[in-house]
């Protein structure tokens, strides 16, 4: 899986084939094409490989230089843009001309089937319509909040135990498991409990799903993946095994729940579990780097929830009502600032269906990939001003401390236009509940201030090696919170049995392939 361990044969082959294809293409081009103007060439896939360990920063440097540029890949140009006008055009104005196409479909379909993430046209429209309705219901909102609170209590217990025993904790893994547990509970009504490790099958499923996602994303940089798939070797053999394991687990679940839920493995929310957990991990990294911001959030949560001294984790979680969440404007701004600088999907591309001209006057060809770049855009002074690279949640607040939206074509972390993320509101609610419970009860620090924290280059922005933190109980809270751990654990089980049972609002729309 590690491209960097022996990149030479890959680089030489790639370079030779890229040059050959481009010579053929440019020599063979007829005279009418000469009038068309194409964005400047920023580099080739070869340059990307040489800068693989810092790929998003390398591409940010290029975006600062050109705003929109081309990278020469094996069979096509890839156009990378950080220009909000171009992005609005691709994602909204000429939406019909840009989509997943056969290119993304072929990469994603083994894991995600013909779900909403992999298709265009009528198939997409139908799923979008059904899912939009479901995401907008009050019932889903209320039910998911109950689940998030109950899982936040479990998270707080784990963190509290690490604080009491003065142990460090790797929080990225914990967030991945807790968000997957939430999705299972909200969508299927099942306790996966991978976070506490009490359900071995659940944990195995969790690992298989993680590895399958990683290999699926790896296909985008592995030019040999189709051959490996045909021969069933290497990463592709692993992917096949993982998908089988995922299928077995999900179908067993379906059989045991027949009459209550009918569901396929292609559920949209599962793919999102690592996106949400990436975001939470970077948020906690920012909290460790900015202790004053952490304090401000703790204060805001206390005021919004009217939290009493000696509250248990359970009481704390239950005090995070819709009304309290709406009052947490600073927390909302801080999460948004995290997404601006550390977007979970750092770059996302669309397949161009027919020749076109972007608003900046440059052309793209049928078959090109056109990518918008949330990571690079978050660092551009032309978009965010001179302090673009500073972490400053206040930029999102007006003088009354109320959160102000920005154009979705500037903050592109959730995509924009007709295919804007359907789970945005759902994701904010989950992230706010988890972080409010954790920050009001604990203080977070990096376990090793000297150790560099970097992303691992993949399609989602994970922290390489995870985030190792040390938590301590907040002053005055130690006695009350740790004393309440025992009681909270009993209470949280009571929550799951009484409030959660038979109330799964998604159960009636769960059809295979939805
Ligand atoms: C911080 C968390 C999240 C971020 C940053 C995020 C970001 C995104 C992005 C960039 C896309 C476009 C991807 C593409 O081109 O296919 C997307 C699509 C989508 N997201 Fe999210 N997402 C988040 C959480 C969630 C959650 C929790 C759910 C569901 C529970 C969700 C549901 C969806 C769906 C259904 C789509 C597909 C929309 C369509 O193609 O019409 N997202 N999201």
Short mmCIF file of C-alpha atoms and ligand atoms in Angstrom, two decimals, residues 91 95 100 104 108 116-119 124 127-128 131-132 135 140 148 183 187 267-280 339 342-345 348-350 372 374 412-416 418-428 430-431, ligand 1:
data_model
loop_
_atom_site.label_atom_id
_atom_site.label_comp_id
_atom_site.label_asym_id
_atom_site.label_seq_id
_atom_site.Cartn_x
_atom_site.Cartn_y
_atom_site.Cartn_z
CA UNK A 91 -21.09 22.65 -9.28
CA UNK A 95 -24.27 21.11 -13.23
CA UNK A 100 -19.22 11.20 -11.34
CA UNK A 104 -15.56 7.71 -10.44
CA UNK A 108 -16.14 3.39 -6.11
CA UNK A 116 -25.94 8.15 -4.19
CA UNK A 117 -22.17 8.75 -4.15
CA UNK A 118 -21.41 6.88 -7.35
CA UNK A 119 -24.17 7.72 -9.86
CA UNK A 124 -28.93 10.10 -8.51
CA UNK A 127 -31.97 8.79 -4.33
CA UNK A 128 -31.38 12.47 -3.59
CA UNK A 131 -32.86 10.94 1.16
CA UNK A 132 -33.50 14.73 1.27
CA UNK A 135 -32.82 14.04 6.39
CA UNK A 140 -34.68 11.88 12.51
CA UNK A 148 -25.39 11.19 19.84
CA UNK A 183 -24.49 5.59 12.25
CA UNK A 187 -29.74 3.97 10.59
CA UNK A 267 -25.82 3.25 2.81
CA UNK A 268 -24.61 6.81 2.30
CA UNK A 269 -24.02 7.59 5.95
CA UNK A 270 -21.48 4.81 6.45
CA UNK A 271 -19.07 6.30 3.94
CA UNK A 272 -19.28 9.52 5.91
CA UNK A 273 -18.15 8.07 9.21
CA UNK A 274 -14.47 8.69 8.55
CA UNK A 275 -15.13 12.18 7.15
CA UNK A 276 -16.88 13.25 10.30
CA UNK A 277 -14.29 11.66 12.58
CA UNK A 278 -11.43 13.34 10.63
CA UNK A 279 -13.02 16.65 11.21
CA UNK A 280 -13.45 16.00 14.93
CA UNK A 339 -13.33 22.71 8.24
CA UNK A 342 -8.66 21.06 7.52
CA UNK A 343 -11.50 20.04 5.17
CA UNK A 344 -12.09 16.31 5.51
CA UNK A 345 -12.30 16.04 1.72
CA UNK A 348 -12.84 16.58 -4.97
CA UNK A 349 -13.19 16.17 -8.72
CA UNK A 350 -15.93 15.99 -11.35
CA UNK A 372 -12.21 22.09 -6.65
CA UNK A 374 -11.13 23.04 -0.24
CA UNK A 412 -16.36 24.20 -0.17
CA UNK A 413 -15.82 21.58 2.56
CA UNK A 414 -19.40 20.30 2.09
CA UNK A 415 -19.35 20.72 -1.69
CA UNK A 416 -22.02 23.11 -3.07
CA UNK A 418 -27.48 20.57 -6.13
CA UNK A 419 -25.12 17.88 -4.76
CA UNK A 420 -24.19 19.73 -1.57
CA UNK A 421 -23.64 17.35 1.37
CA UNK A 422 -26.98 16.06 2.58
CA UNK A 423 -25.69 15.33 6.06
CA UNK A 424 -24.30 18.79 6.84
CA UNK A 425 -26.79 19.66 9.56
CA UNK A 426 -26.66 16.10 10.93
CA UNK A 427 -22.84 16.30 11.03
CA UNK A 428 -22.78 19.65 12.85
CA UNK A 430 -23.14 15.26 16.12
CA UNK A 431 -19.86 17.18 16.23
C1 LIG B 1 -17.93 16.94 8.67
C2 LIG B 1 -18.65 16.05 8.07
C3 LIG B 1 -18.93 15.98 6.59
C4 LIG B 1 -18.31 16.60 5.54
C5 LIG B 1 -17.11 17.55 5.58
C6 LIG B 1 -18.99 16.17 4.34
C7 LIG B 1 -18.62 16.55 3.05
C8 LIG B 1 -19.24 16.08 1.89
C9 LIG B 1 -18.73 16.28 0.56
C10 LIG B 1 -17.45 17.02 0.18
C11 LIG B 1 -19.61 15.69 -0.31
C12 LIG B 1 -19.47 15.58 -1.83
C13 LIG B 1 -18.78 14.25 -2.11
C14 LIG B 1 -18.88 13.78 -3.53
O1 LIG B 1 -18.44 14.47 -4.45
O2 LIG B 1 -19.41 12.69 -3.71
C15 LIG B 1 -20.68 15.12 0.48
C16 LIG B 1 -21.77 14.47 -0.04
C17 LIG B 1 -22.71 13.83 0.73
N1 LIG B 1 -22.76 13.77 2.10
FE1 LIG B 1 -21.46 14.65 3.40
N2 LIG B 1 -20.01 15.33 4.68
C18 LIG B 1 -20.01 15.18 6.04
C19 LIG B 1 -20.85 14.40 6.78
C20 LIG B 1 -21.93 13.72 6.28
C21 LIG B 1 -22.80 12.89 7.06
C22 LIG B 1 -22.66 12.63 8.56
C23 LIG B 1 -23.73 12.37 6.20
C24 LIG B 1 -24.88 11.45 6.45
C25 LIG B 1 -25.29 11.06 7.59
C26 LIG B 1 -23.44 12.90 4.88
C27 LIG B 1 -24.18 12.63 3.75
C28 LIG B 1 -23.82 12.99 2.46
C29 LIG B 1 -24.52 12.55 1.27
C30 LIG B 1 -25.76 11.66 1.22
C31 LIG B 1 -23.83 13.08 0.17
C32 LIG B 1 -24.13 12.88 -1.31
C33 LIG B 1 -24.92 14.01 -1.85
C34 LIG B 1 -25.20 13.86 -3.33
O3 LIG B 1 -24.36 13.34 -4.08
O4 LIG B 1 -26.29 14.28 -3.73
N3 LIG B 1 -22.35 13.72 4.98
N4 LIG B 1 -20.42 15.37 1.82
#
